[in-house]
Amino acid sequence: MDKSLIIIPADYFRGELQTGWASLWAEWLPIGPLSVASNSSHNTMVIDEAITPDYIDYNNFSDDIEDIGFWVSIGNYQTVLERSRLIRESAPWVRIGWGGPYCHIMWKKMIERPEVDWICYGYGEEAWERVLKEGLNKDIPNIVYTEEGELIVTHQKLRDLRTLKKPNFDLLPDLEIRKKYFMEEEEHCGVGIPGVDYEGWQILSMISADGC
């Protein structure tokens, strides 16, 4: 089965790169991107570059990777552009999609960029699954793309939380690093929540994640 990736480039905040424990996603697991990957029948890994910055070699992609999605925020948008350009050069067969909170408000400008093939402007679980399975088409909700020069904006659809699979934390190759961060911070800095262990921390991340 062809592989796919969802990549979360590290954010910049006030000019500082947010890596390690400074990253939002280190403290709160990336449930939004992880939910998209977990509800796909494809082999999708979620790569948080704030935690594992060297996990991907952008100059050497395997030819079995056909789709890459970027989780886009205002703090990592320039990095997303740079990463997407590198993919265009090194792996031109890859279909590139963008999603995330910045896409929800800026998709009209973003879709004009040559670095991206399609954008998810809403909830992404169904969109990611169906684009990878069917290709871009007008029946898939919450996406924007161009076809023969025509801008296609499909219908908006909310997700039904009752039908979603639980996040599969095995899709995070950095999970053990996150666990180490959590344990160290709890032990040495006193930032842990009293009575909440690592498993409980995952549950709190899920509770706080709707709308991510």
Tab-separated table of C-alpha atoms in Angstrom:
chain	number	residue	atom	x	y	z
A	1	MET	CA	0.000	0.000	0.000
A	2	ASP	CA	1.250	3.476	-0.852
A	3	LYS	CA	2.431	5.505	2.098
A	4	SER	CA	1.393	9.014	3.022
A	5	LEU	CA	2.597	11.600	5.502
A	6	ILE	CA	1.058	14.421	7.497
A	7	ILE	CA	3.778	16.855	8.496
A	8	ILE	CA	3.611	19.525	11.210
A	9	PRO	CA	6.484	21.980	10.689
A	10	ALA	CA	7.672	23.742	13.825
A	11	ASP	CA	6.122	27.131	14.586
A	12	TYR	CA	7.932	30.424	14.953
A	13	PHE	CA	6.727	32.638	17.797
A	14	ARG	CA	8.154	36.150	18.150
A	15	GLY	CA	10.994	35.118	15.888
A	16	GLU	CA	11.917	32.046	17.947
A	17	LEU	CA	11.605	28.517	16.602
A	18	GLN	CA	9.368	26.512	18.933
A	19	THR	CA	10.990	23.108	19.360
A	20	GLY	CA	11.069	20.453	22.056
A	21	TRP	CA	8.958	21.258	25.087
A	22	ALA	CA	8.464	24.823	23.858
A	23	SER	CA	6.255	23.413	21.107
A	24	LEU	CA	2.515	23.467	21.720
A	25	TRP	CA	2.287	19.941	20.355
A	26	ALA	CA	4.775	18.609	22.889
A	27	GLU	CA	2.510	19.563	25.754
A	28	TRP	CA	-0.741	18.753	23.966
A	29	LEU	CA	-0.551	15.861	21.525
A	30	PRO	CA	-1.404	16.726	17.877
A	31	ILE	CA	-4.859	15.190	18.036
A	32	GLY	CA	-6.214	17.074	14.994
A	33	PRO	CA	-3.631	15.751	12.493
A	34	LEU	CA	-3.538	12.434	14.325
A	35	SER	CA	-7.314	12.043	14.008
A	36	VAL	CA	-7.054	12.593	10.249
A	37	ALA	CA	-4.391	9.891	9.986
A	38	SER	CA	-6.185	7.502	12.338
A	39	ASN	CA	-9.411	7.668	10.338
A	40	SER	CA	-7.701	6.763	7.079
A	41	SER	CA	-7.389	3.313	5.558
A	42	HIS	CA	-4.014	4.402	4.190
A	43	ASN	CA	-0.665	4.068	5.902
A	44	THR	CA	-0.318	7.645	7.155
A	45	MET	CA	2.326	8.728	9.649
A	46	VAL	CA	2.196	12.049	11.532
A	47	ILE	CA	5.555	13.819	11.733
A	48	ASP	CA	5.964	16.716	14.181
A	49	GLU	CA	9.149	18.511	13.177
A	50	ALA	CA	9.286	20.385	16.469
A	51	ILE	CA	10.059	17.046	18.115
A	52	THR	CA	11.812	15.128	15.300
A	53	PRO	CA	13.238	17.816	12.982
A	54	ASP	CA	15.453	15.417	11.034
A	55	TYR	CA	12.949	12.626	10.504
A	56	ILE	CA	12.352	13.533	6.843
A	57	ASP	CA	15.021	13.956	4.173
A	58	TYR	CA	13.349	16.397	1.784
A	59	ASN	CA	15.882	15.630	-0.913
A	60	ASN	CA	15.297	11.890	-0.884
A	61	PHE	CA	11.691	10.681	-0.876
A	62	SER	CA	10.746	7.067	-1.475
A	63	ASP	CA	8.690	6.600	-4.634
A	64	ASP	CA	5.987	4.784	-2.653
A	65	ILE	CA	5.008	8.066	-0.980
A	66	GLU	CA	2.285	9.591	-3.118
A	67	ASP	CA	0.560	12.045	-0.775
A	68	ILE	CA	1.887	14.535	1.756
A	69	GLY	CA	-0.266	16.815	3.857
A	70	PHE	CA	0.962	19.816	5.834
A	71	TRP	CA	-0.707	21.110	8.992
A	72	VAL	CA	-0.520	24.878	8.465
A	73	SER	CA	-0.559	27.607	11.108
A	74	ILE	CA	0.312	31.276	10.913
A	75	GLY	CA	3.561	30.459	12.708
A	76	ASN	CA	4.786	27.793	10.284
A	77	TYR	CA	3.364	28.970	6.948
A	78	GLN	CA	6.685	30.122	5.512
A	79	THR	CA	8.246	26.791	6.441
A	80	VAL	CA	5.360	24.972	4.767
A	81	LEU	CA	6.069	26.934	1.581
A	82	GLU	CA	9.758	26.030	1.723
A	83	ARG	CA	9.071	22.361	2.452
A	84	SER	CA	6.497	22.154	-0.350
A	85	ARG	CA	8.930	23.676	-2.854
A	86	LEU	CA	11.547	21.107	-1.918
A	87	ILE	CA	9.028	18.307	-2.449
A	88	ARG	CA	8.071	19.722	-5.846
A	89	GLU	CA	11.742	19.570	-6.861
A	90	SER	CA	12.766	16.248	-5.336
A	91	ALA	CA	9.510	14.281	-5.642
A	92	PRO	CA	7.312	15.857	-8.354
A	93	TRP	CA	4.952	12.846	-8.338
A	94	VAL	CA	3.779	13.633	-4.789
A	95	ARG	CA	0.371	15.246	-4.377
A	96	ILE	CA	0.613	18.019	-1.768
A	97	GLY	CA	-2.292	19.057	0.421
A	98	TRP	CA	-2.515	21.725	3.113
A	99	GLY	CA	-4.891	21.825	6.056
A	100	GLY	CA	-5.124	23.249	9.549
A	101	PRO	CA	-6.334	26.473	11.153
A	102	TYR	CA	-4.544	28.934	8.855
A	103	CYS	CA	-6.067	27.235	5.806
A	104	HIS	CA	-9.549	27.767	7.204
A	105	ILE	CA	-9.194	31.530	6.792
A	106	MET	CA	-6.572	31.927	4.029
A	107	TRP	CA	-7.470	29.235	1.495
A	108	LYS	CA	-8.505	31.739	-1.191
A	109	LYS	CA	-4.959	33.112	-1.315
A	110	MET	CA	-3.215	29.821	-0.634
A	111	ILE	CA	-4.794	27.940	-3.533
A	112	GLU	CA	-3.086	30.344	-5.919
A	113	ARG	CA	0.307	29.034	-4.797
A	114	PRO	CA	2.100	26.616	-7.170
A	115	GLU	CA	3.416	24.650	-4.190
A	116	VAL	CA	0.057	23.089	-3.297
A	117	ASP	CA	-2.376	20.819	-5.165
A	118	TRP	CA	-5.348	21.021	-2.832
A	119	ILE	CA	-6.428	22.570	0.449
A	120	CYS	CA	-8.732	21.339	3.183
A	121	TYR	CA	-10.628	24.333	4.547
A	122	GLY	CA	-12.613	22.434	7.202
A	123	TYR	CA	-12.543	19.132	9.044
A	124	GLY	CA	-10.129	16.792	7.337
A	125	GLU	CA	-10.883	13.190	8.272
A	126	GLU	CA	-13.225	12.406	5.374
A	127	ALA	CA	-11.368	14.684	2.964
A	128	TRP	CA	-7.987	13.012	3.534
A	129	GLU	CA	-9.394	9.490	3.280
A	130	ARG	CA	-11.327	10.157	0.100
A	131	VAL	CA	-8.709	12.234	-1.725
A	132	LEU	CA	-6.177	9.456	-1.225
A	133	LYS	CA	-8.695	6.835	-2.328
A	134	GLU	CA	-10.594	8.618	-5.115
A	135	GLY	CA	-8.420	11.522	-6.195
A	136	LEU	CA	-9.629	15.108	-6.191
A	137	ASN	CA	-13.283	15.437	-7.108
A	138	LYS	CA	-16.274	17.674	-6.431
A	139	ASP	CA	-18.067	15.168	-4.191
A	140	ILE	CA	-15.434	15.290	-1.437
A	141	PRO	CA	-16.347	17.823	1.282
A	142	ASN	CA	-14.218	20.658	2.660
A	143	ILE	CA	-11.637	20.865	-0.119
A	144	VAL	CA	-10.429	23.454	-2.622
A	145	TYR	CA	-8.471	22.751	-5.803
A	146	THR	CA	-8.183	23.865	-9.406
A	147	GLU	CA	-9.158	21.846	-12.453
A	148	GLU	CA	-8.279	23.096	-15.934
A	149	GLY	CA	-8.010	26.627	-14.567
A	150	GLU	CA	-11.349	26.471	-12.718
A	151	LEU	CA	-11.461	26.966	-8.953
A	152	ILE	CA	-13.381	24.144	-7.303
A	153	VAL	CA	-14.733	24.714	-3.793
A	154	THR	CA	-16.668	21.724	-2.508
A	155	HIS	CA	-19.454	21.707	0.038
A	156	GLN	CA	-18.739	22.135	3.723
A	157	LYS	CA	-19.407	19.255	6.076
A	158	LEU	CA	-19.008	18.930	9.834
A	159	ARG	CA	-17.577	15.781	11.338
A	160	ASP	CA	-19.613	13.444	13.496
A	161	LEU	CA	-17.477	12.717	16.557
A	162	ARG	CA	-19.551	9.623	17.280
A	163	THR	CA	-18.296	7.930	14.111
A	164	LEU	CA	-14.596	8.749	14.379
A	165	LYS	CA	-12.007	6.211	15.413
A	166	LYS	CA	-9.906	6.991	18.455
A	167	PRO	CA	-6.478	8.496	17.680
A	168	ASN	CA	-3.868	5.842	17.039
A	169	PHE	CA	-0.795	7.049	18.923
A	170	ASP	CA	1.356	4.470	17.136
A	171	LEU	CA	1.207	6.759	14.094
A	172	LEU	CA	3.450	9.209	15.986
A	173	PRO	CA	7.066	8.048	15.593
A	174	ASP	CA	8.075	10.532	18.294
A	175	LEU	CA	5.736	9.199	20.982
A	176	GLU	CA	8.526	7.888	23.230
A	177	ILE	CA	10.278	11.273	23.056
A	178	ARG	CA	7.059	13.003	24.107
A	179	LYS	CA	6.632	10.578	26.957
A	180	LYS	CA	10.170	11.360	28.110
A	181	TYR	CA	9.444	15.114	27.964
A	182	PHE	CA	6.306	14.643	30.014
A	183	MET	CA	7.992	12.543	32.683
A	184	GLU	CA	10.993	14.869	32.976
A	185	GLU	CA	8.877	17.994	33.245
A	186	GLU	CA	6.577	16.401	35.788
A	187	GLU	CA	9.507	15.231	37.899
A	188	HIS	CA	11.863	18.195	37.705
A	189	CYS	CA	9.756	21.259	36.973
A	190	GLY	CA	6.502	20.513	38.699
A	191	VAL	CA	4.411	21.352	35.624
A	192	GLY	CA	2.518	18.075	35.581
A	193	ILE	CA	-1.107	17.944	36.624
A	194	PRO	CA	-1.446	16.331	40.060
A	195	GLY	CA	-2.890	12.845	39.798
A	196	VAL	CA	-2.619	12.744	35.977
A	197	ASP	CA	-0.261	10.171	34.491
A	198	TYR	CA	0.882	9.920	30.872
A	199	GLU	CA	-2.218	8.033	29.753
A	200	GLY	CA	-4.394	10.641	31.431
A	201	TRP	CA	-2.441	13.358	29.650
A	202	GLN	CA	-3.344	11.751	26.323
A	203	ILE	CA	-7.012	11.750	27.289
A	204	LEU	CA	-6.865	15.439	28.262
A	205	SER	CA	-5.291	16.160	24.882
A	206	MET	CA	-8.219	14.463	23.151
A	207	ILE	CA	-10.770	16.366	25.235
A	208	SER	CA	-9.128	19.705	24.375
A	209	ALA	CA	-8.631	18.951	20.688
A	210	ASP	CA	-12.045	19.383	19.068
A	211	GLY	CA	-11.714	22.121	16.487
A	212	CYS	CA	-7.943	21.740	16.088
